[in-house]
XYZ file of N, CA and C in Angstrom:
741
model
N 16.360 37.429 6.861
C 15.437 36.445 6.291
C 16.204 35.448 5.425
N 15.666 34.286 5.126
C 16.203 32.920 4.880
C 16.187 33.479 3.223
N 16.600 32.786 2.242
C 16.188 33.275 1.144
C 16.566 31.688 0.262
N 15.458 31.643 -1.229
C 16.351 30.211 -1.831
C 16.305 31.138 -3.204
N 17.458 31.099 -3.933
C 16.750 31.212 -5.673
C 16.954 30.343 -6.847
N 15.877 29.995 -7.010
C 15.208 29.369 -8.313
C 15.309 30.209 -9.673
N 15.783 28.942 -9.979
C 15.903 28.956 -11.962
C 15.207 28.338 -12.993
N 13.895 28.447 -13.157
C 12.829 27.370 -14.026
C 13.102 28.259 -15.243
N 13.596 26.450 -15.647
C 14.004 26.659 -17.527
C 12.566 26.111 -18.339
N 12.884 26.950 -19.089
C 12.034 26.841 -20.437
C 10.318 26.429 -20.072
N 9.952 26.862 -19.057
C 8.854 27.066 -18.284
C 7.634 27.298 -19.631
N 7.874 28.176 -20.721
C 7.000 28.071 -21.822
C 6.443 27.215 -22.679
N 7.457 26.204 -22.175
C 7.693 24.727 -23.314
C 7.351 22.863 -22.555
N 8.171 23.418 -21.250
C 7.927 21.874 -20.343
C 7.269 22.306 -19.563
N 5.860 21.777 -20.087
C 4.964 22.449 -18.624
C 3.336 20.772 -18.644
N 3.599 19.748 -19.180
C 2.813 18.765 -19.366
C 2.561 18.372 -17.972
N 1.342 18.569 -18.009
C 0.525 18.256 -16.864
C 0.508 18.713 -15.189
N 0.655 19.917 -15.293
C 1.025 21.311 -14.617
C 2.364 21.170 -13.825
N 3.533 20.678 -14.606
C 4.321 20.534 -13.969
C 5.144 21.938 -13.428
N 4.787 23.475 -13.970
C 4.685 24.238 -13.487
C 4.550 24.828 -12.025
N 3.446 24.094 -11.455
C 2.884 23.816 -10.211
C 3.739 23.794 -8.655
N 4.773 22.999 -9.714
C 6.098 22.243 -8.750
C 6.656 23.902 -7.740
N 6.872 25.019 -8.810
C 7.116 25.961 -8.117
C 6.486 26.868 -7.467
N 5.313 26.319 -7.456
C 4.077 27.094 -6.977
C 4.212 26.971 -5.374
N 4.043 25.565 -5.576
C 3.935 24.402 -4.553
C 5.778 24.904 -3.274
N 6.730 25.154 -3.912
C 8.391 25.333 -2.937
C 7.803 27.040 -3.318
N 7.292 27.701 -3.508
C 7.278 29.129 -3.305
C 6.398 29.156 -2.028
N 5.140 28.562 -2.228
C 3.943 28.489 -0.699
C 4.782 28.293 0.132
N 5.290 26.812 0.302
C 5.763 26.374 1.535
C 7.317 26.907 2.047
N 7.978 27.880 1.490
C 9.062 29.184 2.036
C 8.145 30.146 2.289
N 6.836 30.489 1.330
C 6.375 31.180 2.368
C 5.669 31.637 3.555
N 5.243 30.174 3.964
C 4.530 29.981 5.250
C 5.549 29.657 6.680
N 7.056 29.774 5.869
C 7.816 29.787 6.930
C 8.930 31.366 6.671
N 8.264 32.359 6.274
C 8.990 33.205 5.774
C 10.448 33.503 5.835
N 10.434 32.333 4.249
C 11.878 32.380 3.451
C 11.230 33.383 2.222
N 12.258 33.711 2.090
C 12.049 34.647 0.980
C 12.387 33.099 -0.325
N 11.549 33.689 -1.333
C 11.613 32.718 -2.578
C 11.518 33.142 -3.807
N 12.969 33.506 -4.575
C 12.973 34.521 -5.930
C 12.864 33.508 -7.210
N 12.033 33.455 -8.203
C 12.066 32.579 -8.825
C 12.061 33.154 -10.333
N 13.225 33.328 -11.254
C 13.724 33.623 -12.312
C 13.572 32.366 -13.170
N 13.281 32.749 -14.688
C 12.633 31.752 -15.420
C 14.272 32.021 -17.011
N 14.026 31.380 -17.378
C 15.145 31.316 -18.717
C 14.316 30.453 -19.575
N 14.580 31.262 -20.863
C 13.828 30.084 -22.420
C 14.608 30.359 -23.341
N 14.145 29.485 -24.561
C 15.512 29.710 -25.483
C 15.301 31.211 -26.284
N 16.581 31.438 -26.532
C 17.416 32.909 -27.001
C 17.299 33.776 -25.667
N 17.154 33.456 -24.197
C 17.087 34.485 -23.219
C 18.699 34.774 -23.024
N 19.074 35.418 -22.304
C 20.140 36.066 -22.038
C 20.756 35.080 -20.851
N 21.704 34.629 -21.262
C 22.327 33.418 -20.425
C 22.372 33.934 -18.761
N 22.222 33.437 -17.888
C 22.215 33.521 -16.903
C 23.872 33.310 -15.971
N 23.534 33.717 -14.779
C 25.095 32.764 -13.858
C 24.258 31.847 -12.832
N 24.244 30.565 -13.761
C 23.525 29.469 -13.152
C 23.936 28.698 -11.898
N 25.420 29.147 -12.090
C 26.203 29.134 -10.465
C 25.608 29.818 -9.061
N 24.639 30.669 -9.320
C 24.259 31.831 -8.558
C 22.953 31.405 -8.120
N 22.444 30.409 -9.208
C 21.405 29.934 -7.943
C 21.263 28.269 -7.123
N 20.433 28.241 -6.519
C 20.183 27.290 -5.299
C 19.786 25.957 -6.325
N 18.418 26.691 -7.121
C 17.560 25.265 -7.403
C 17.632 25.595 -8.768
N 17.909 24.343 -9.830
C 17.259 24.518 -11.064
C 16.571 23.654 -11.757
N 15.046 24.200 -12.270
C 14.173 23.166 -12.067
C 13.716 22.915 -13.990
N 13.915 22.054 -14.270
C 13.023 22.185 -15.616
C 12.366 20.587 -15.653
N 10.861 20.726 -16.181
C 9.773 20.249 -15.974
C 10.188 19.565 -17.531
N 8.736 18.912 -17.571
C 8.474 18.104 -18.688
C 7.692 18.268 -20.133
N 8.108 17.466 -20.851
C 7.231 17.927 -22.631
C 7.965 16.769 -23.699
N 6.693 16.727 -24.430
C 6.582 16.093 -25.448
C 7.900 15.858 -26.357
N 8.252 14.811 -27.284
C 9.486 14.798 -28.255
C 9.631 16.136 -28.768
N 8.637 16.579 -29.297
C 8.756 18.207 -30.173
C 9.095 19.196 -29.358
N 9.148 19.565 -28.461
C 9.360 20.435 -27.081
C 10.663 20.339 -27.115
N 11.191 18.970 -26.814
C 12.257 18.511 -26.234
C 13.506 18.564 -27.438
N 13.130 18.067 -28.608
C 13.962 18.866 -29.825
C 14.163 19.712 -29.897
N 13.375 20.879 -29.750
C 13.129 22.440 -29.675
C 14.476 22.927 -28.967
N 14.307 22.624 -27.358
C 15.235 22.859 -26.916
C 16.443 22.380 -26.246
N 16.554 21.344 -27.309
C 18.034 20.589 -27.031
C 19.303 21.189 -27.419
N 19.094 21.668 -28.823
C 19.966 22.999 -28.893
C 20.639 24.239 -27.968
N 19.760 24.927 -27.250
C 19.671 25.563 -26.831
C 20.002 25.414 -25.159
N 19.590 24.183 -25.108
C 20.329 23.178 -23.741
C 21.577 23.274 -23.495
N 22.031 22.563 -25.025
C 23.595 22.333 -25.218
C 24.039 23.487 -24.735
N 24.467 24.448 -25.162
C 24.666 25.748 -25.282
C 24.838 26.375 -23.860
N 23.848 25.841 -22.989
C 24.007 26.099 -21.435
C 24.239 25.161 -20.510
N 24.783 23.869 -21.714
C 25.794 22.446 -20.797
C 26.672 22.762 -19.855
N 27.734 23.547 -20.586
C 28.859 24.145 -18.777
C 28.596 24.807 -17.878
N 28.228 25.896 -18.274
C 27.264 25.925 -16.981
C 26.544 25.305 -16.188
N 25.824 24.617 -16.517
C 24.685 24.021 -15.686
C 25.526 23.073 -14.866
N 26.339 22.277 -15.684
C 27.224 21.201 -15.210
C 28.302 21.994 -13.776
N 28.745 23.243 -14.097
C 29.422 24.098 -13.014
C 28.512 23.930 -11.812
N 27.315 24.944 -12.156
C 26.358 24.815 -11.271
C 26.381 23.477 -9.919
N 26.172 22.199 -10.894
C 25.814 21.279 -10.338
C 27.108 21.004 -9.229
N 28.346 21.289 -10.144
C 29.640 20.602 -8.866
C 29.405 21.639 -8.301
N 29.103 22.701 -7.937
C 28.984 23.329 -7.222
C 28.431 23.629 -6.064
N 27.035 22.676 -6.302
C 26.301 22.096 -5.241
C 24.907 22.740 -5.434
N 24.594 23.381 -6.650
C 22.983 23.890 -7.264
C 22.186 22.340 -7.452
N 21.236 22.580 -6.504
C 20.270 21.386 -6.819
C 19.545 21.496 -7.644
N 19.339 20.306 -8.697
C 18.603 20.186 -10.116
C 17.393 19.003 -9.854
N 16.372 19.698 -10.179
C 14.888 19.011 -9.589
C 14.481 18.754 -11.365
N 14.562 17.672 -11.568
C 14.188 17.683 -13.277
C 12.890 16.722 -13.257
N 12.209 16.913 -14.275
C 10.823 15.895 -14.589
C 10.220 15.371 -15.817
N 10.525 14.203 -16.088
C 10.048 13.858 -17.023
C 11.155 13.982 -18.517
N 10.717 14.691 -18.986
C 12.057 15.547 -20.684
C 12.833 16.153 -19.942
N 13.052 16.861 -18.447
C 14.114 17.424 -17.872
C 14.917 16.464 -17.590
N 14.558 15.373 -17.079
C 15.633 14.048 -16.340
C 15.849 13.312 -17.806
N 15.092 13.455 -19.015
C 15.677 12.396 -20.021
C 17.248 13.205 -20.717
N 17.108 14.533 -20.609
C 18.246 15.260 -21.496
C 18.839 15.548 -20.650
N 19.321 15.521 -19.011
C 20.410 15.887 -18.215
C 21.532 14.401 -18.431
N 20.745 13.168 -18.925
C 21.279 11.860 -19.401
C 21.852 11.979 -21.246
N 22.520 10.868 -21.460
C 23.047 10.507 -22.117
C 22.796 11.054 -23.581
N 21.612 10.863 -23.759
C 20.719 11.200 -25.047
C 19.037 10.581 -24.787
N 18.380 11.243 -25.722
C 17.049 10.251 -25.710
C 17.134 9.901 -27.026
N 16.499 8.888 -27.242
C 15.971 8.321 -28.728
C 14.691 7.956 -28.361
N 13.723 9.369 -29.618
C 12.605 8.932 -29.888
C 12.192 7.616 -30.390
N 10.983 8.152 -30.959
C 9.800 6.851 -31.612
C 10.456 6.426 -32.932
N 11.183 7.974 -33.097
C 11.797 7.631 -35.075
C 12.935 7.075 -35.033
N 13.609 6.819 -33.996
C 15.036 6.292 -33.611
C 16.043 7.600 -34.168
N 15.357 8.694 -33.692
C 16.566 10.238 -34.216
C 16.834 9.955 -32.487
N 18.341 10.715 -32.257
C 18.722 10.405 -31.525
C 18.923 12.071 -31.193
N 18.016 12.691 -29.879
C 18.880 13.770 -29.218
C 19.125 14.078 -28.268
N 21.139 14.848 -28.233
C 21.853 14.498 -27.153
C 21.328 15.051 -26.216
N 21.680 14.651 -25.092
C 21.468 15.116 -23.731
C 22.874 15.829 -22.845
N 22.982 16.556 -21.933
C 24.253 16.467 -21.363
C 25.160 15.718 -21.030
N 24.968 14.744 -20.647
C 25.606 13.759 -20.315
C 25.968 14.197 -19.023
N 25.892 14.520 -17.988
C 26.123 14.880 -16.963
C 25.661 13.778 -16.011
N 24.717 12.951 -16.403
C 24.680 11.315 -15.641
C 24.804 10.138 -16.854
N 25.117 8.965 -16.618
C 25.227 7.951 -17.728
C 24.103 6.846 -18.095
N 22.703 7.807 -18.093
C 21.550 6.958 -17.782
C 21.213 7.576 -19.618
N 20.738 6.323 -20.034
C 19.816 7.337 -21.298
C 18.808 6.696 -21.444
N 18.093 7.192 -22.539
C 16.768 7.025 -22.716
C 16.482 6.729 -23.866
N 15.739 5.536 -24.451
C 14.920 5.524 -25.545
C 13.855 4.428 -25.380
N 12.856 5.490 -26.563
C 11.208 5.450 -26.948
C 10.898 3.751 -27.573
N 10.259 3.699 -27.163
C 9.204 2.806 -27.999
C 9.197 3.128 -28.651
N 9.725 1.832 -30.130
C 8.669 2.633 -31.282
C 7.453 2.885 -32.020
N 6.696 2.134 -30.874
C 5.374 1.680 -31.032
C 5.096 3.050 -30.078
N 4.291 4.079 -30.509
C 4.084 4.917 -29.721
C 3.070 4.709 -28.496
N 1.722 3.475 -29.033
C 0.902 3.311 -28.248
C 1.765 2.206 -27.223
N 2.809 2.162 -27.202
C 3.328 1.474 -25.777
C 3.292 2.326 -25.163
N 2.965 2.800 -23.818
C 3.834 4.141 -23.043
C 3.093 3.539 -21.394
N 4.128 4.207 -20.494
C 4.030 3.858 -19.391
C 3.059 4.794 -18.778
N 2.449 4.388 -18.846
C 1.100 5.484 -18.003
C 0.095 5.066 -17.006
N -0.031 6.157 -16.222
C -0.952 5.710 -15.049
C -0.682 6.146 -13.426
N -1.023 5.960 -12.151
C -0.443 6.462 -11.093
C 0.816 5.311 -11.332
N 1.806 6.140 -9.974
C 3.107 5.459 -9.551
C 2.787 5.679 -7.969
N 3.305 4.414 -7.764
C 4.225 4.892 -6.515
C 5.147 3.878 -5.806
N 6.105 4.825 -5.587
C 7.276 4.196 -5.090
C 7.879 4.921 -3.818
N 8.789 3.647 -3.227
C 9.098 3.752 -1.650
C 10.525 4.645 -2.035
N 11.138 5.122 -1.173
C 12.092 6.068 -0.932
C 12.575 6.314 0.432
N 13.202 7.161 0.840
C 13.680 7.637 1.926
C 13.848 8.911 2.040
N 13.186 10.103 2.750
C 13.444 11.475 2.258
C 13.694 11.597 4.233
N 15.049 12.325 4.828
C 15.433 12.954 5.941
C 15.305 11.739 7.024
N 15.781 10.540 6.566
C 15.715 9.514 7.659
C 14.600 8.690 7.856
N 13.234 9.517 6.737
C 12.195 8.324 7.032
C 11.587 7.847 5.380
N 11.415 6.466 5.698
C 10.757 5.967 4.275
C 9.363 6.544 4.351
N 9.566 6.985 2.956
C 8.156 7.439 2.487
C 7.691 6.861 1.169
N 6.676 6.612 1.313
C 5.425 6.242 -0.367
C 5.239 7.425 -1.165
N 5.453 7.851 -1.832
C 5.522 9.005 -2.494
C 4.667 8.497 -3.752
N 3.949 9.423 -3.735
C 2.496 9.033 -5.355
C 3.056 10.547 -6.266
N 2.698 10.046 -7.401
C 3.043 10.276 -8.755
C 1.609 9.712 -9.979
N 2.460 10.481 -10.740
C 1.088 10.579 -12.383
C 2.458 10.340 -13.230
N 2.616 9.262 -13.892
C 3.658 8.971 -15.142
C 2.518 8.588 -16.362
N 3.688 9.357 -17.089
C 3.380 8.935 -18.509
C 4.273 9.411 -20.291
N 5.203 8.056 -20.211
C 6.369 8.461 -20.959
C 6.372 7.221 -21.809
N 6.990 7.381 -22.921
C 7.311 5.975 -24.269
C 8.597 5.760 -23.740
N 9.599 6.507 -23.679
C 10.868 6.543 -22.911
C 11.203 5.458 -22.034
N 11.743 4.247 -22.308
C 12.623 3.803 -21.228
C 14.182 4.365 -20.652
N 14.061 4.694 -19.327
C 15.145 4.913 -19.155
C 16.069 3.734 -18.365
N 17.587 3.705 -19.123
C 18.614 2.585 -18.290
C 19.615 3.156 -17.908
N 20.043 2.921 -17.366
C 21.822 2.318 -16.312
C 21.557 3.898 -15.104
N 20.369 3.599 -14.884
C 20.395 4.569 -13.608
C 20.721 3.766 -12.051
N 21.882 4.232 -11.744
C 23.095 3.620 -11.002
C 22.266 4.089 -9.351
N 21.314 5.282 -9.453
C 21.494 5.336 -8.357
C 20.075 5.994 -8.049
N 18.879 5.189 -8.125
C 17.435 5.969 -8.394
C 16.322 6.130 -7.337
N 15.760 7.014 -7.562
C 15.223 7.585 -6.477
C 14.357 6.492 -5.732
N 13.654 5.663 -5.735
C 12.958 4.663 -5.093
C 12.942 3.675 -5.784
N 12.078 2.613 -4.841
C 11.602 1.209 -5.649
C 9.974 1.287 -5.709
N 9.792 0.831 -6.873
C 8.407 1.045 -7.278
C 7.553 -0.240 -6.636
N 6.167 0.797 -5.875
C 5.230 -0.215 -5.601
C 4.010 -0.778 -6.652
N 3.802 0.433 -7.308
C 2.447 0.511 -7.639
C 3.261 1.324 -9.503
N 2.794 0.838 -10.782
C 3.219 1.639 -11.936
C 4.242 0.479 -12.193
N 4.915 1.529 -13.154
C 6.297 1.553 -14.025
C 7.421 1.403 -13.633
N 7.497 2.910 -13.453
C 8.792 3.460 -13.383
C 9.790 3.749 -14.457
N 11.179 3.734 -14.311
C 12.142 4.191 -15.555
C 12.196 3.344 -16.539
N 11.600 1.620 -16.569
C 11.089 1.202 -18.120
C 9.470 0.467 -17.498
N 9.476 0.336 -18.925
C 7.752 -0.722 -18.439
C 8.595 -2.226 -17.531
N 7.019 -1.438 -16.600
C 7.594 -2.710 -14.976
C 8.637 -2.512 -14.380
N 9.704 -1.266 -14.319
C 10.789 -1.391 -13.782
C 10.794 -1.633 -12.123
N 11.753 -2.025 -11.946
C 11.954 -2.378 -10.075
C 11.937 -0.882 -9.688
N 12.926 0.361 -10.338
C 12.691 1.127 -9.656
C 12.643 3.002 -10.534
N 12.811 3.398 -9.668
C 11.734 4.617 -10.471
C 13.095 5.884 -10.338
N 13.086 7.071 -11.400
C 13.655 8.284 -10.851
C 15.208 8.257 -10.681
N 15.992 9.158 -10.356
C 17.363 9.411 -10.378
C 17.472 10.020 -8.931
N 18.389 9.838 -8.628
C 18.418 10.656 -7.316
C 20.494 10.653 -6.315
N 20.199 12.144 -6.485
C 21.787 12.462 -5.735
C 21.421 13.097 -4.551
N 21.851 13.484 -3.611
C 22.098 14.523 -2.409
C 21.799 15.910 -3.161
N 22.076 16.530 -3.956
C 21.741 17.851 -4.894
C 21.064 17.252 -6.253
N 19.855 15.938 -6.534
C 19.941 16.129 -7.779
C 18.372 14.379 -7.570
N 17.471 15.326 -7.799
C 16.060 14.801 -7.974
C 15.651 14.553 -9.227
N 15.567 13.667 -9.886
C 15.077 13.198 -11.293
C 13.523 12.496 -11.496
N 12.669 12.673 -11.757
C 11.779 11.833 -11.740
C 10.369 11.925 -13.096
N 9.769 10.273 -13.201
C 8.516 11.116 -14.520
C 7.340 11.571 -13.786
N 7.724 11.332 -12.390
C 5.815 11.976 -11.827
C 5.684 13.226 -11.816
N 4.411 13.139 -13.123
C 3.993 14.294 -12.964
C 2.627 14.711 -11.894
N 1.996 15.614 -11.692
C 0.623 15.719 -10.875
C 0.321 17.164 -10.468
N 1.299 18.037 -10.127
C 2.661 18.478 -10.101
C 3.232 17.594 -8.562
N 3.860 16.442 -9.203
C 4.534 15.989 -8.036
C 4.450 16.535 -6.412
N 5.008 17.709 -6.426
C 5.292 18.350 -5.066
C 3.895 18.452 -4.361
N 2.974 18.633 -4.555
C 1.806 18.889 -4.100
C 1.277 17.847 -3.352
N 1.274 16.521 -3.710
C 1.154 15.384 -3.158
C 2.100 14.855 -2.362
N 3.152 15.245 -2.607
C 4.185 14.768 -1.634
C 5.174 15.764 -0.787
N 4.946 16.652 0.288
C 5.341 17.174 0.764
C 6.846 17.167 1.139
N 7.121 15.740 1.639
C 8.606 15.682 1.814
C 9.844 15.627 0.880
N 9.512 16.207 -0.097
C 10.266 16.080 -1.006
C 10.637 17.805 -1.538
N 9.285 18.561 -1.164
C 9.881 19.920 -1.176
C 10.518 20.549 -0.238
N 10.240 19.293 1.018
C 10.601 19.969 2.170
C 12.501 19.643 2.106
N 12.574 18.594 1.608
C 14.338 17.819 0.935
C 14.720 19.024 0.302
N 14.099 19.483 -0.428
C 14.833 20.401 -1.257
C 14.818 21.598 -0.800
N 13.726 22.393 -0.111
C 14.016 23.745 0.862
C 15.258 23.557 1.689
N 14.944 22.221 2.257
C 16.042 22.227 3.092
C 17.454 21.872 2.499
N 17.996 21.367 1.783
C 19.336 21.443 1.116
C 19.252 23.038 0.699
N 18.520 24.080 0.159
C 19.077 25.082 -0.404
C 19.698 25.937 0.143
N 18.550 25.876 1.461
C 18.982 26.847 2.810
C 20.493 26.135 2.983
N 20.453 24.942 3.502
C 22.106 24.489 4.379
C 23.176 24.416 3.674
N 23.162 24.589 2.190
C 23.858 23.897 1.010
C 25.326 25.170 1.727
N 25.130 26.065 1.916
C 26.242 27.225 1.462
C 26.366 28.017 3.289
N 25.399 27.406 3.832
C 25.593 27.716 5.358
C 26.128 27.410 6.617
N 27.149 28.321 7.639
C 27.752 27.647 8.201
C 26.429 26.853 9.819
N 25.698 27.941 9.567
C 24.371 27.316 10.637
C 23.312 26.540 10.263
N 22.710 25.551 10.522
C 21.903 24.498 9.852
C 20.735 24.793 10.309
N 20.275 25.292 9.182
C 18.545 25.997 9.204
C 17.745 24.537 9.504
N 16.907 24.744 10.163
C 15.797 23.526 10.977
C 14.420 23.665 10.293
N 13.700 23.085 9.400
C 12.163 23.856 8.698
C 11.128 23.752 9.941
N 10.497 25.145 9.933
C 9.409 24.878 10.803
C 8.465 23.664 10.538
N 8.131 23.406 11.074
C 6.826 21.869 10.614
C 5.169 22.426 10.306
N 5.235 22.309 9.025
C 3.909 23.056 8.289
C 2.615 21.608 8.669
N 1.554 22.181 8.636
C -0.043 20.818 8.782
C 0.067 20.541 7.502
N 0.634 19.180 7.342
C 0.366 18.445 6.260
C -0.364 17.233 6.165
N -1.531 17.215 7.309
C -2.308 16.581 7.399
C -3.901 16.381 6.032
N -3.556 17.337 4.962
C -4.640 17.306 4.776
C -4.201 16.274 3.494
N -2.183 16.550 2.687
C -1.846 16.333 1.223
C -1.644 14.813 2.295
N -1.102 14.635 3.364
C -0.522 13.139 3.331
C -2.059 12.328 3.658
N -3.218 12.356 3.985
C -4.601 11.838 4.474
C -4.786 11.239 2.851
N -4.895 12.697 2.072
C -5.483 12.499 0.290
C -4.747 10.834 -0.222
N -3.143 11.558 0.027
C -2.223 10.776 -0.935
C -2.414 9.593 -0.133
N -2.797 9.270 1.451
C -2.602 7.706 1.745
C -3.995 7.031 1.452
N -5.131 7.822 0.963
C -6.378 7.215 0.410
C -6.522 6.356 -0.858
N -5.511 7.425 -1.503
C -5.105 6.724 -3.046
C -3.911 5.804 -3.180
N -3.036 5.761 -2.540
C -1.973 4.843 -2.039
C -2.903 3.522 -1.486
N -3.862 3.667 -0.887
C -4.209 2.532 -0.541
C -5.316 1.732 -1.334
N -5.550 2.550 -2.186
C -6.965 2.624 -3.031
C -6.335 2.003 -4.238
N -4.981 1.822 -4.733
C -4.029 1.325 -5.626
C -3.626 -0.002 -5.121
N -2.929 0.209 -3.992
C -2.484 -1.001 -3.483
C -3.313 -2.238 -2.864
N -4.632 -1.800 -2.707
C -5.142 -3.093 -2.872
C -6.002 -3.222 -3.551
N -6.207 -2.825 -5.122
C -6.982 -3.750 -6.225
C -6.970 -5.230 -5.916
């Protein structure tokens, strides 16, 4: 049997607007093609892990206070994670996960906290708190050779800059500042984005990107995903895609 394993950090803390879900959502769909799908959780003071050892590591989104909380405690599991990553562990981050794998964030108070630095994108707040980018998104992309519209729920004070290399161009929303051209971070092993909803649920091809890198990442045979009916999430999401796009 196929197997992927998952690492959701601090799952107690970044969980704004069921971004939780996300693993709900890549546990179903391995198991309607029976992959096995082990999904181990880490929070702060847990017992450090060998983050090298797994496939996916996912940490979701939360508030400035959340995100202080466990910036500390981040740090602390910087080399690792960073190993992980050259290693070829795909990192699915959302929202406060994609602002601290960057540079630093700077809140509303202009306190500044670091991030890994493991990309050279950073982030800072409005200091007007009632600025914030909120509302649906959606933006164009490319997931396995075909462009896709991918819908999203953002809502961040956070501008993020010098993202060199980001996951789509925005149709509909924001994106990484107010009005940006384009939205999200994005590597071959390394998904950044603020949609929340839980993202994956609405957009199928994007868990299916990431099942499929975990399986092939370390294999000499190239696992093929069975093709699940996703007639019912892509019908929803092109109602509201279209229900946006032409106000």
């Amino acid at each position: 049997m196929n197997k992927i394993k998952i690492l959701h950090m601090y799952a107690d803390m970044l969980d704004l607007y069921g971004d939780s879900g996300n693993m709900e959502i890549i546990s179903y769909r391995c198991k309607m093609r029976n992959i096995e799908c082990i999904i181990d959780k880490y929070s702060i003071d847990s017992e450090k892990p060998d983050f090298s050892s797994y496939d996916l590591i996912y940490i979701g989104g939360g508030a400035d206070l959340e995100q202080q909380h466990i910036s500390e405690d981040l740090q602390k599991c910087g080399d690792d994670i960073k190993s992980a990553y050259k290693k070829g562990t795909f990192l699915f981050l959302i929202c406060g996960g994609y602002q601290l794998l960057g540079k630093y964030y700077r809140d509303a108070d202009g306190v500044d906290i670091p991030g890994l630095g493991l990309f050279d994108y950073y982030t800072i707040a409005e200091p007007n708190r009632r600025k914030r980018c909120i509302g649906n998104v959606i933006i164009r992309t490319e997931f396995m050779g075909k462009t896709v519209d991918i819908l999203g729920f953002e809502n961040h004070g956070g501008q993020t800059h010098g993202v060199k290399t980001p996951l789509g161009s925005v149709l509909y929303g924001h994106g990484n500042c107010t009005k940006s051209s384009y939205e999200g971070y994005f590597e071959e092993n390394v998904i950044a984005t603020y949609m929340h909803g839980p993202c994956l649920a609405k957009n199928p091809e994007i868990s299916d990107y990431i099942i499929k890198y975990c399986l092939n990442r370390d294999s000499n045979e190239k696992v093929v995903l069975k093709e699940l009916d996703d007639a019912l999430e892509k019908d929803c999401r092109q109602v509201m895609i279209d229900r946006l796009l032409n106000k």
